[in-house]
Amino acid sequence: MDKTGNEAGQARIVLVGATGDLGLRIARALSARGAEVLALVREGAKTAAIASSGAAIQTIDFNDAMALRDTLHGTSCVVSALNGLEDTIIGLQGRVLDAAVAAGVQRFIPSDYSLDFTKTKPGRNRNLDLRRRFMARVDAAPIRATSILNGAFADLLAGQAPIVLRGPRIVLHWGGADQLLDFTTKDDVAAYTAAAALDPDTPRILRIAGDSVTPRDLAATMQMLTGHRFRLVRPGGTPALSAIIKVARVLAPQPSAVFPAWQGMQYLRDMMDGSGKLAPLDNDRYQDMSWTKAQQVLADAGQRP
């Protein structure tokens, strides 16, 4: 099989987390590459969208180790797109990992899909600390794992991430205006993950960035797209952002929320200080991949009502 994965039509891929946004996109991307995709879901899960992706669906009790092991027999690779806190990333994903090992599955792609947490400091980002803990667990298991790291989802530039603010026409940044920030759209992450799942020779970590742009680049892009000047605004450096994070965790702790405001701030800090920068990039590993630039994401967002 070549590195495009196009000759792996017989490969059986088991996907967990397919009911989520990214997971559904991965299911579609795997089906588009000719894989036999089995999505494992809990009882009562909404599966209409998954069914339309081309994936087969099996309801399973993730607490039943024997049933999970039997289901995974004959699988080439298990792909996780689970999203949550410790119960999910360590607990549920860990049970899937254990079952994959027991079933003799050769490869496992954990639900990382983030900036490069292997280069950031432990204790500064709760969600990335969970991924760091799971990385230690999967590395101790007799299975070949591949983490896919993609920076931030470029889709968030459309308004969810507090970076490009269309109303006041500003671009916020907490580090230098020329700090490169990595962004990859969810569709591009899904397409790359599908290719990696069908590639038997993947290394331990694959780093990708659909685009790497600075806050200054984003301001220039917005001026070009809108005809209006976008100002660069730096409310403070990353130490100031760290102070805001501490206050936010006291005033609005939301310990059971996956993405409380302070969690987003932690992620933003790891981007803006450069600690989570991806390098070197593995964008060229699959020659049939194309990449969506930040300019296209911002242009598309401007056309929405």
PDB file of C-alpha atoms in Angstrom:
ATOM      1  CA  MET A   1       0.000   0.000   0.000  1.00  0.00           C
ATOM      2  CA  ASP A   2       1.272   3.486  -0.790  1.00  0.00           C
ATOM      3  CA  LYS A   3       1.113   6.362   1.655  1.00  0.00           C
ATOM      4  CA  THR A   4      -2.116   7.752   0.248  1.00  0.00           C
ATOM      5  CA  GLY A   5      -4.030   4.815   1.747  1.00  0.00           C
ATOM      6  CA  ASN A   6      -5.942   4.402  -1.503  1.00  0.00           C
ATOM      7  CA  GLU A   7      -5.014   0.739  -1.848  1.00  0.00           C
ATOM      8  CA  ALA A   8      -6.268  -0.173   1.625  1.00  0.00           C
ATOM      9  CA  GLY A   9      -9.892  -0.735   0.720  1.00  0.00           C
ATOM     10  CA  GLN A  10      -9.995  -4.013   2.649  1.00  0.00           C
ATOM     11  CA  ALA A  11      -8.798  -2.429   5.895  1.00  0.00           C
ATOM     12  CA  ARG A  12     -11.221  -2.639   8.817  1.00  0.00           C
ATOM     13  CA  ILE A  13     -11.126   0.459  10.995  1.00  0.00           C
ATOM     14  CA  VAL A  14     -13.020   0.745  14.267  1.00  0.00           C
ATOM     15  CA  LEU A  15     -13.949   4.290  15.236  1.00  0.00           C
ATOM     16  CA  VAL A  16     -15.007   5.461  18.687  1.00  0.00           C
ATOM     17  CA  GLY A  17     -16.370   8.966  19.161  1.00  0.00           C
ATOM     18  CA  ALA A  18     -18.178   9.042  15.810  1.00  0.00           C
ATOM     19  CA  THR A  19     -21.184  10.841  17.334  1.00  0.00           C
ATOM     20  CA  GLY A  20     -19.023  13.936  17.813  1.00  0.00           C
ATOM     21  CA  ASP A  21     -18.284  16.597  15.207  1.00  0.00           C
ATOM     22  CA  LEU A  22     -14.732  15.508  14.397  1.00  0.00           C
ATOM     23  CA  GLY A  23     -15.566  11.816  14.738  1.00  0.00           C
ATOM     24  CA  LEU A  24     -18.334  12.071  12.141  1.00  0.00           C
ATOM     25  CA  ARG A  25     -15.955  13.807   9.744  1.00  0.00           C
ATOM     26  CA  ILE A  26     -13.384  11.041  10.275  1.00  0.00           C
ATOM     27  CA  ALA A  27     -16.058   8.416   9.532  1.00  0.00           C
ATOM     28  CA  ARG A  28     -16.865  10.147   6.238  1.00  0.00           C
ATOM     29  CA  ALA A  29     -13.188  10.494   5.331  1.00  0.00           C
ATOM     30  CA  LEU A  30     -12.475   6.822   6.036  1.00  0.00           C
ATOM     31  CA  SER A  31     -15.463   5.726   3.947  1.00  0.00           C
ATOM     32  CA  ALA A  32     -14.307   7.994   1.111  1.00  0.00           C
ATOM     33  CA  ARG A  33     -10.982   6.128   1.123  1.00  0.00           C
ATOM     34  CA  GLY A  34     -12.681   2.768   0.820  1.00  0.00           C
ATOM     35  CA  ALA A  35     -12.169   1.542   4.357  1.00  0.00           C
ATOM     36  CA  GLU A  36     -14.562  -0.789   6.106  1.00  0.00           C
ATOM     37  CA  VAL A  37     -15.590   1.453   9.008  1.00  0.00           C
ATOM     38  CA  LEU A  38     -17.306   0.251  12.170  1.00  0.00           C
ATOM     39  CA  ALA A  39     -18.475   2.974  14.542  1.00  0.00           C
ATOM     40  CA  LEU A  40     -18.987   1.854  18.143  1.00  0.00           C
ATOM     41  CA  VAL A  41     -21.665   3.788  20.026  1.00  0.00           C
ATOM     42  CA  ARG A  42     -23.431   3.674  23.368  1.00  0.00           C
ATOM     43  CA  GLU A  43     -27.028   2.566  23.752  1.00  0.00           C
ATOM     44  CA  GLY A  44     -29.340   5.451  22.877  1.00  0.00           C
ATOM     45  CA  ALA A  45     -26.804   7.371  20.802  1.00  0.00           C
ATOM     46  CA  LYS A  46     -28.104   9.367  17.831  1.00  0.00           C
ATOM     47  CA  THR A  47     -26.751   7.564  14.780  1.00  0.00           C
ATOM     48  CA  ALA A  48     -28.560   8.953  11.717  1.00  0.00           C
ATOM     49  CA  ALA A  49     -25.634  11.120  10.672  1.00  0.00           C
ATOM     50  CA  ILE A  50     -23.163   8.258  11.167  1.00  0.00           C
ATOM     51  CA  ALA A  51     -25.302   5.947   9.038  1.00  0.00           C
ATOM     52  CA  SER A  52     -25.185   8.478   6.196  1.00  0.00           C
ATOM     53  CA  SER A  53     -21.367   8.519   6.396  1.00  0.00           C
ATOM     54  CA  GLY A  54     -21.065   4.986   5.057  1.00  0.00           C
ATOM     55  CA  ALA A  55     -19.917   3.528   8.363  1.00  0.00           C
ATOM     56  CA  ALA A  56     -21.510   0.480   9.926  1.00  0.00           C
ATOM     57  CA  ILE A  57     -22.780   1.037  13.461  1.00  0.00           C
ATOM     58  CA  GLN A  58     -22.656  -1.239  16.480  1.00  0.00           C
ATOM     59  CA  THR A  59     -24.125  -0.443  19.866  1.00  0.00           C
ATOM     60  CA  ILE A  60     -21.909  -1.698  22.664  1.00  0.00           C
ATOM     61  CA  ASP A  61     -21.475  -1.552  26.412  1.00  0.00           C
ATOM     62  CA  PHE A  62     -18.005  -0.048  26.804  1.00  0.00           C
ATOM     63  CA  ASN A  63     -17.828  -1.502  30.297  1.00  0.00           C
ATOM     64  CA  ASP A  64     -18.075  -5.052  28.910  1.00  0.00           C
ATOM     65  CA  ALA A  65     -14.404  -5.856  28.300  1.00  0.00           C
ATOM     66  CA  MET A  66     -15.081  -9.245  26.697  1.00  0.00           C
ATOM     67  CA  ALA A  67     -17.680  -7.904  24.242  1.00  0.00           C
ATOM     68  CA  LEU A  68     -15.411  -5.012  23.360  1.00  0.00           C
ATOM     69  CA  ARG A  69     -12.455  -7.340  22.790  1.00  0.00           C
ATOM     70  CA  ASP A  70     -14.500  -9.668  20.589  1.00  0.00           C
ATOM     71  CA  THR A  71     -15.763  -6.740  18.527  1.00  0.00           C
ATOM     72  CA  LEU A  72     -12.231  -5.504  17.885  1.00  0.00           C
ATOM     73  CA  HIS A  73     -10.908  -8.849  16.587  1.00  0.00           C
ATOM     74  CA  GLY A  74      -9.750  -8.501  12.970  1.00  0.00           C
ATOM     75  CA  THR A  75      -9.400  -4.724  13.169  1.00  0.00           C
ATOM     76  CA  SER A  76      -6.423  -3.044  11.475  1.00  0.00           C
ATOM     77  CA  CYS A  77      -6.548   0.152  13.496  1.00  0.00           C
ATOM     78  CA  VAL A  78      -8.693   1.695  16.225  1.00  0.00           C
ATOM     79  CA  VAL A  79      -9.271   5.429  15.823  1.00  0.00           C
ATOM     80  CA  SER A  80     -10.449   7.438  18.806  1.00  0.00           C
ATOM     81  CA  ALA A  81     -12.215  10.766  18.451  1.00  0.00           C
ATOM     82  CA  LEU A  82     -13.538  10.798  22.005  1.00  0.00           C
ATOM     83  CA  ASN A  83     -13.966  14.155  23.656  1.00  0.00           C
ATOM     84  CA  GLY A  84     -14.353  14.749  27.372  1.00  0.00           C
ATOM     85  CA  LEU A  85     -12.607  14.853  30.705  1.00  0.00           C
ATOM     86  CA  GLU A  86     -10.865  12.169  32.780  1.00  0.00           C
ATOM     87  CA  ASP A  87     -13.729   9.671  32.706  1.00  0.00           C
ATOM     88  CA  THR A  88     -13.640   9.766  28.910  1.00  0.00           C
ATOM     89  CA  ILE A  89     -10.033  10.419  27.898  1.00  0.00           C
ATOM     90  CA  ILE A  90      -8.456   8.184  30.552  1.00  0.00           C
ATOM     91  CA  GLY A  91     -11.328   5.892  31.548  1.00  0.00           C
ATOM     92  CA  LEU A  92     -13.380   5.111  28.433  1.00  0.00           C
ATOM     93  CA  GLN A  93     -10.497   5.501  25.987  1.00  0.00           C
ATOM     94  CA  GLY A  94      -8.362   3.365  28.286  1.00  0.00           C
ATOM     95  CA  ARG A  95     -10.916   0.558  28.204  1.00  0.00           C
ATOM     96  CA  VAL A  96     -10.930   0.697  24.411  1.00  0.00           C
ATOM     97  CA  LEU A  97      -7.127   0.581  24.410  1.00  0.00           C
ATOM     98  CA  ASP A  98      -7.081  -2.450  26.719  1.00  0.00           C
ATOM     99  CA  ALA A  99      -9.609  -4.255  24.527  1.00  0.00           C
ATOM    100  CA  ALA A 100      -7.592  -3.440  21.397  1.00  0.00           C
ATOM    101  CA  VAL A 101      -4.473  -4.950  22.974  1.00  0.00           C
ATOM    102  CA  ALA A 102      -6.415  -8.038  24.085  1.00  0.00           C
ATOM    103  CA  ALA A 103      -7.837  -8.434  20.570  1.00  0.00           C
ATOM    104  CA  GLY A 104      -4.411  -8.211  18.949  1.00  0.00           C
ATOM    105  CA  VAL A 105      -5.094  -4.955  17.119  1.00  0.00           C
ATOM    106  CA  GLN A 106      -1.825  -3.634  15.714  1.00  0.00           C
ATOM    107  CA  ARG A 107      -2.442   0.128  15.713  1.00  0.00           C
ATOM    108  CA  PHE A 108      -4.224   2.782  17.785  1.00  0.00           C
ATOM    109  CA  ILE A 109      -4.801   6.480  17.067  1.00  0.00           C
ATOM    110  CA  PRO A 110      -5.688   8.253  20.341  1.00  0.00           C
ATOM    111  CA  SER A 111      -7.882  11.327  20.570  1.00  0.00           C
ATOM    112  CA  ASP A 112      -5.161  13.983  20.711  1.00  0.00           C
ATOM    113  CA  TYR A 113      -5.818  16.412  17.802  1.00  0.00           C
ATOM    114  CA  SER A 114      -4.225  19.408  19.475  1.00  0.00           C
ATOM    115  CA  LEU A 115      -1.208  21.672  19.582  1.00  0.00           C
ATOM    116  CA  ASP A 116       2.086  20.017  20.509  1.00  0.00           C
ATOM    117  CA  PHE A 117       1.498  19.146  24.166  1.00  0.00           C
ATOM    118  CA  THR A 118       4.732  17.141  24.175  1.00  0.00           C
ATOM    119  CA  LYS A 119       6.511  20.511  24.281  1.00  0.00           C
ATOM    120  CA  THR A 120       4.320  22.343  26.804  1.00  0.00           C
ATOM    121  CA  LYS A 121       4.690  22.370  30.578  1.00  0.00           C
ATOM    122  CA  PRO A 122       2.567  19.941  32.623  1.00  0.00           C
ATOM    123  CA  GLY A 123      -0.001  21.606  34.855  1.00  0.00           C
ATOM    124  CA  ARG A 124      -0.695  24.567  32.560  1.00  0.00           C
ATOM    125  CA  ASN A 125      -3.528  23.061  30.505  1.00  0.00           C
ATOM    126  CA  ARG A 126      -6.015  20.630  32.050  1.00  0.00           C
ATOM    127  CA  ASN A 127      -7.224  19.015  28.816  1.00  0.00           C
ATOM    128  CA  LEU A 128      -3.723  18.604  27.428  1.00  0.00           C
ATOM    129  CA  ASP A 129      -2.554  17.121  30.731  1.00  0.00           C
ATOM    130  CA  LEU A 130      -5.160  14.386  30.230  1.00  0.00           C
ATOM    131  CA  ARG A 131      -3.736  13.659  26.794  1.00  0.00           C
ATOM    132  CA  ARG A 132      -0.241  13.603  28.260  1.00  0.00           C
ATOM    133  CA  ARG A 133      -1.366  11.044  30.846  1.00  0.00           C
ATOM    134  CA  PHE A 134      -2.985   8.862  28.202  1.00  0.00           C
ATOM    135  CA  MET A 135       0.135   9.095  26.041  1.00  0.00           C
ATOM    136  CA  ALA A 136       2.148   7.528  28.866  1.00  0.00           C
ATOM    137  CA  ARG A 137      -0.437   4.770  29.147  1.00  0.00           C
ATOM    138  CA  VAL A 138      -0.565   3.941  25.441  1.00  0.00           C
ATOM    139  CA  ASP A 139       3.229   4.037  25.177  1.00  0.00           C
ATOM    140  CA  ALA A 140       3.420   1.373  27.887  1.00  0.00           C
ATOM    141  CA  ALA A 141       0.985  -0.871  26.001  1.00  0.00           C
ATOM    142  CA  PRO A 142       2.060  -3.477  23.396  1.00  0.00           C
ATOM    143  CA  ILE A 143       0.444  -1.627  20.494  1.00  0.00           C
ATOM    144  CA  ARG A 144       1.700   0.868  17.904  1.00  0.00           C
ATOM    145  CA  ALA A 145       0.199   4.290  18.520  1.00  0.00           C
ATOM    146  CA  THR A 146       0.176   7.406  16.358  1.00  0.00           C
ATOM    147  CA  SER A 147      -0.834  10.805  17.714  1.00  0.00           C
ATOM    148  CA  ILE A 148      -2.017  13.409  15.232  1.00  0.00           C
ATOM    149  CA  LEU A 149      -1.276  16.975  16.341  1.00  0.00           C
ATOM    150  CA  ASN A 150      -2.877  19.778  14.343  1.00  0.00           C
ATOM    151  CA  GLY A 151      -2.682  23.016  16.321  1.00  0.00           C
ATOM    152  CA  ALA A 152      -6.058  24.718  16.742  1.00  0.00           C
ATOM    153  CA  PHE A 153      -9.096  23.987  14.610  1.00  0.00           C
ATOM    154  CA  ALA A 154      -9.124  26.711  11.952  1.00  0.00           C
ATOM    155  CA  ASP A 155     -12.936  26.613  11.994  1.00  0.00           C
ATOM    156  CA  LEU A 156     -12.762  28.530  15.300  1.00  0.00           C
ATOM    157  CA  LEU A 157     -11.416  31.578  13.445  1.00  0.00           C
ATOM    158  CA  ALA A 158     -14.943  32.080  12.145  1.00  0.00           C
ATOM    159  CA  GLY A 159     -15.864  33.628  15.477  1.00  0.00           C
ATOM    160  CA  GLN A 160     -15.608  31.160  18.342  1.00  0.00           C
ATOM    161  CA  ALA A 161     -11.961  31.834  19.154  1.00  0.00           C
ATOM    162  CA  PRO A 162     -11.282  35.294  20.672  1.00  0.00           C
ATOM    163  CA  ILE A 163      -8.708  36.224  18.066  1.00  0.00           C
ATOM    164  CA  VAL A 164     -10.372  37.801  15.018  1.00  0.00           C
ATOM    165  CA  LEU A 165     -13.154  40.123  16.221  1.00  0.00           C
ATOM    166  CA  ARG A 166     -15.135  41.395  13.245  1.00  0.00           C
ATOM    167  CA  GLY A 167     -17.370  43.833  15.124  1.00  0.00           C
ATOM    168  CA  PRO A 168     -14.684  46.109  16.581  1.00  0.00           C
ATOM    169  CA  ARG A 169     -12.317  45.200  13.717  1.00  0.00           C
ATOM    170  CA  ILE A 170      -9.448  44.013  15.840  1.00  0.00           C
ATOM    171  CA  VAL A 171      -7.143  41.006  16.079  1.00  0.00           C
ATOM    172  CA  LEU A 172      -6.313  40.115  19.677  1.00  0.00           C
ATOM    173  CA  HIS A 173      -2.963  38.622  20.577  1.00  0.00           C
ATOM    174  CA  TRP A 174      -1.271  37.896  23.885  1.00  0.00           C
ATOM    175  CA  GLY A 175       2.202  37.189  22.557  1.00  0.00           C
ATOM    176  CA  GLY A 176       4.167  38.799  19.777  1.00  0.00           C
ATOM    177  CA  ALA A 177       2.335  40.015  16.697  1.00  0.00           C
ATOM    178  CA  ASP A 178       4.686  37.860  14.614  1.00  0.00           C
ATOM    179  CA  GLN A 179       4.270  34.624  16.565  1.00  0.00           C
ATOM    180  CA  LEU A 180       3.272  31.852  14.173  1.00  0.00           C
ATOM    181  CA  LEU A 181       0.022  30.098  15.119  1.00  0.00           C
ATOM    182  CA  ASP A 182      -0.967  26.695  13.700  1.00  0.00           C
ATOM    183  CA  PHE A 183      -4.492  26.134  12.385  1.00  0.00           C
ATOM    184  CA  THR A 184      -6.058  23.143  10.614  1.00  0.00           C
ATOM    185  CA  THR A 185      -9.708  22.766   9.628  1.00  0.00           C
ATOM    186  CA  LYS A 186     -11.668  19.860  11.069  1.00  0.00           C
ATOM    187  CA  ASP A 187     -12.239  18.443   7.590  1.00  0.00           C
ATOM    188  CA  ASP A 188      -8.499  18.488   6.869  1.00  0.00           C
ATOM    189  CA  VAL A 189      -7.737  16.844  10.226  1.00  0.00           C
ATOM    190  CA  ALA A 190     -10.323  14.164   9.455  1.00  0.00           C
ATOM    191  CA  ALA A 191      -8.933  13.533   5.969  1.00  0.00           C
ATOM    192  CA  TYR A 192      -5.383  13.242   7.291  1.00  0.00           C
ATOM    193  CA  THR A 193      -6.474  10.971  10.143  1.00  0.00           C
ATOM    194  CA  ALA A 194      -8.197   8.672   7.663  1.00  0.00           C
ATOM    195  CA  ALA A 195      -5.033   8.477   5.554  1.00  0.00           C
ATOM    196  CA  ALA A 196      -2.954   7.755   8.658  1.00  0.00           C
ATOM    197  CA  ALA A 197      -5.348   5.033   9.822  1.00  0.00           C
ATOM    198  CA  LEU A 198      -4.823   3.255   6.494  1.00  0.00           C
ATOM    199  CA  ASP A 199      -1.047   3.720   6.526  1.00  0.00           C
ATOM    200  CA  PRO A 200       0.762   0.862   8.334  1.00  0.00           C
ATOM    201  CA  ASP A 201       4.034   2.773   8.581  1.00  0.00           C
ATOM    202  CA  THR A 202       3.043   5.821  10.623  1.00  0.00           C
ATOM    203  CA  PRO A 203       5.514   7.156  13.208  1.00  0.00           C
ATOM    204  CA  ARG A 204       4.571   7.833  16.839  1.00  0.00           C
ATOM    205  CA  ILE A 205       3.619  11.467  16.153  1.00  0.00           C
ATOM    206  CA  LEU A 206       2.395  13.201  13.008  1.00  0.00           C
ATOM    207  CA  ARG A 207       2.325  17.010  13.086  1.00  0.00           C
ATOM    208  CA  ILE A 208       0.196  18.931  10.607  1.00  0.00           C
ATOM    209  CA  ALA A 209      -0.879  22.525  10.085  1.00  0.00           C
ATOM    210  CA  GLY A 210      -3.248  23.551   7.330  1.00  0.00           C
ATOM    211  CA  ASP A 211      -1.859  27.050   7.773  1.00  0.00           C
ATOM    212  CA  SER A 212       0.629  28.791  10.046  1.00  0.00           C
ATOM    213  CA  VAL A 213      -0.107  32.499  10.351  1.00  0.00           C
ATOM    214  CA  THR A 214       0.746  35.350  12.699  1.00  0.00           C
ATOM    215  CA  PRO A 215      -1.690  37.807  14.281  1.00  0.00           C
ATOM    216  CA  ARG A 216      -0.237  40.395  11.917  1.00  0.00           C
ATOM    217  CA  ASP A 217      -1.053  38.105   8.977  1.00  0.00           C
ATOM    218  CA  LEU A 218      -4.632  37.720  10.214  1.00  0.00           C
ATOM    219  CA  ALA A 219      -5.090  41.481  10.483  1.00  0.00           C
ATOM    220  CA  ALA A 220      -3.777  41.966   6.940  1.00  0.00           C
ATOM    221  CA  THR A 221      -6.037  39.183   5.644  1.00  0.00           C
ATOM    222  CA  MET A 222      -9.111  40.731   7.246  1.00  0.00           C
ATOM    223  CA  GLN A 223      -8.282  44.130   5.768  1.00  0.00           C
ATOM    224  CA  MET A 224      -7.949  42.545   2.337  1.00  0.00           C
ATOM    225  CA  LEU A 225     -11.235  40.644   2.693  1.00  0.00           C
ATOM    226  CA  THR A 226     -13.324  43.490   4.130  1.00  0.00           C
ATOM    227  CA  GLY A 227     -11.657  46.659   2.892  1.00  0.00           C
ATOM    228  CA  HIS A 228     -11.468  47.861   6.498  1.00  0.00           C
ATOM    229  CA  ARG A 229      -8.410  48.192   8.682  1.00  0.00           C
ATOM    230  CA  PHE A 230      -8.157  45.648  11.505  1.00  0.00           C
ATOM    231  CA  ARG A 231      -6.058  46.827  14.452  1.00  0.00           C
ATOM    232  CA  LEU A 232      -3.696  44.570  16.356  1.00  0.00           C
ATOM    233  CA  VAL A 233      -4.557  44.753  20.061  1.00  0.00           C
ATOM    234  CA  ARG A 234      -2.376  43.222  22.769  1.00  0.00           C
ATOM    235  CA  PRO A 235      -4.238  43.363  26.120  1.00  0.00           C
ATOM    236  CA  GLY A 236      -1.125  42.058  27.848  1.00  0.00           C
ATOM    237  CA  GLY A 237       1.511  39.371  27.579  1.00  0.00           C
ATOM    238  CA  THR A 238       1.010  35.706  28.337  1.00  0.00           C
ATOM    239  CA  PRO A 239       1.818  36.266  32.063  1.00  0.00           C
ATOM    240  CA  ALA A 240      -1.178  38.612  32.175  1.00  0.00           C
ATOM    241  CA  LEU A 241      -3.282  35.943  30.477  1.00  0.00           C
ATOM    242  CA  SER A 242      -2.127  33.442  33.098  1.00  0.00           C
ATOM    243  CA  ALA A 243      -3.352  35.797  35.820  1.00  0.00           C
ATOM    244  CA  ILE A 244      -6.746  36.084  34.103  1.00  0.00           C
ATOM    245  CA  ILE A 245      -6.958  32.288  33.882  1.00  0.00           C
ATOM    246  CA  LYS A 246      -6.432  31.985  37.655  1.00  0.00           C
ATOM    247  CA  VAL A 247      -9.203  34.498  38.343  1.00  0.00           C
ATOM    248  CA  ALA A 248     -11.568  32.811  35.874  1.00  0.00           C
ATOM    249  CA  ARG A 249     -11.024  29.418  37.522  1.00  0.00           C
ATOM    250  CA  VAL A 250     -12.044  30.912  40.867  1.00  0.00           C
ATOM    251  CA  LEU A 251     -15.049  32.899  39.644  1.00  0.00           C
ATOM    252  CA  ALA A 252     -16.365  30.329  37.128  1.00  0.00           C
ATOM    253  CA  PRO A 253     -14.647  26.989  37.833  1.00  0.00           C
ATOM    254  CA  GLN A 254     -17.098  24.768  35.892  1.00  0.00           C
ATOM    255  CA  PRO A 255     -15.070  21.630  36.744  1.00  0.00           C
ATOM    256  CA  SER A 256     -17.383  19.325  34.789  1.00  0.00           C
ATOM    257  CA  ALA A 257     -17.354  21.422  31.591  1.00  0.00           C
ATOM    258  CA  VAL A 258     -15.036  20.203  28.830  1.00  0.00           C
ATOM    259  CA  PHE A 259     -14.401  23.671  27.455  1.00  0.00           C
ATOM    260  CA  PRO A 260     -15.019  26.329  30.120  1.00  0.00           C
ATOM    261  CA  ALA A 261     -13.761  29.811  29.307  1.00  0.00           C
ATOM    262  CA  TRP A 262     -10.559  29.357  31.280  1.00  0.00           C
ATOM    263  CA  GLN A 263      -9.736  26.151  29.371  1.00  0.00           C
ATOM    264  CA  GLY A 264      -9.917  28.065  26.100  1.00  0.00           C
ATOM    265  CA  MET A 265      -7.617  30.682  27.615  1.00  0.00           C
ATOM    266  CA  GLN A 266      -5.120  27.976  28.578  1.00  0.00           C
ATOM    267  CA  TYR A 267      -5.069  26.727  25.012  1.00  0.00           C
ATOM    268  CA  LEU A 268      -4.702  30.252  23.659  1.00  0.00           C
ATOM    269  CA  ARG A 269      -1.748  30.879  25.986  1.00  0.00           C
ATOM    270  CA  ASP A 270       0.049  27.761  24.739  1.00  0.00           C
ATOM    271  CA  MET A 271      -0.383  29.026  21.190  1.00  0.00           C
ATOM    272  CA  MET A 272       0.498  32.640  21.821  1.00  0.00           C
ATOM    273  CA  ASP A 273       3.698  31.940  23.774  1.00  0.00           C
ATOM    274  CA  GLY A 274       4.897  29.549  21.072  1.00  0.00           C
ATOM    275  CA  SER A 275       5.303  26.587  23.416  1.00  0.00           C
ATOM    276  CA  GLY A 276       2.816  24.427  21.483  1.00  0.00           C
ATOM    277  CA  LYS A 277       4.181  25.290  18.018  1.00  0.00           C
ATOM    278  CA  LEU A 278       4.272  22.317  15.670  1.00  0.00           C
ATOM    279  CA  ALA A 279       7.596  21.434  14.053  1.00  0.00           C
ATOM    280  CA  PRO A 280       8.600  19.724  11.907  1.00  0.00           C
ATOM    281  CA  LEU A 281       5.404  19.319   9.891  1.00  0.00           C
ATOM    282  CA  ASP A 282       4.305  16.123   8.181  1.00  0.00           C
ATOM    283  CA  ASN A 283       1.901  17.787   5.729  1.00  0.00           C
ATOM    284  CA  ASP A 284       3.554  16.167   2.707  1.00  0.00           C
ATOM    285  CA  ARG A 285       3.239  12.579   3.900  1.00  0.00           C
ATOM    286  CA  TYR A 286       0.052  11.974   1.851  1.00  0.00           C
ATOM    287  CA  GLN A 287       0.334  13.455  -1.612  1.00  0.00           C
ATOM    288  CA  ASP A 288      -3.423  13.578  -2.236  1.00  0.00           C
ATOM    289  CA  MET A 289      -4.009  15.928   0.709  1.00  0.00           C
ATOM    290  CA  SER A 290      -4.925  19.563   0.116  1.00  0.00           C
ATOM    291  CA  TRP A 291      -4.972  22.172   2.851  1.00  0.00           C
ATOM    292  CA  THR A 292      -7.499  24.891   3.649  1.00  0.00           C
ATOM    293  CA  LYS A 293      -5.831  28.208   4.429  1.00  0.00           C
ATOM    294  CA  ALA A 294      -6.910  30.602   7.177  1.00  0.00           C
ATOM    295  CA  GLN A 295      -7.821  33.151   4.504  1.00  0.00           C
ATOM    296  CA  GLN A 296     -10.403  30.763   3.050  1.00  0.00           C
ATOM    297  CA  VAL A 297     -11.930  30.076   6.476  1.00  0.00           C
ATOM    298  CA  LEU A 298     -12.226  33.803   7.173  1.00  0.00           C
ATOM    299  CA  ALA A 299     -13.622  34.505   3.700  1.00  0.00           C
ATOM    300  CA  ASP A 300     -16.266  31.803   4.079  1.00  0.00           C
ATOM    301  CA  ALA A 301     -17.213  33.122   7.541  1.00  0.00           C
ATOM    302  CA  GLY A 302     -17.760  36.594   6.085  1.00  0.00           C
ATOM    303  CA  GLN A 303     -20.292  35.261   3.602  1.00  0.00           C
ATOM    304  CA  ARG A 304     -22.530  33.717   6.238  1.00  0.00           C
ATOM    305  CA  PRO A 305     -25.706  35.567   7.193  1.00  0.00           C
TER     306      PRO A 305
END
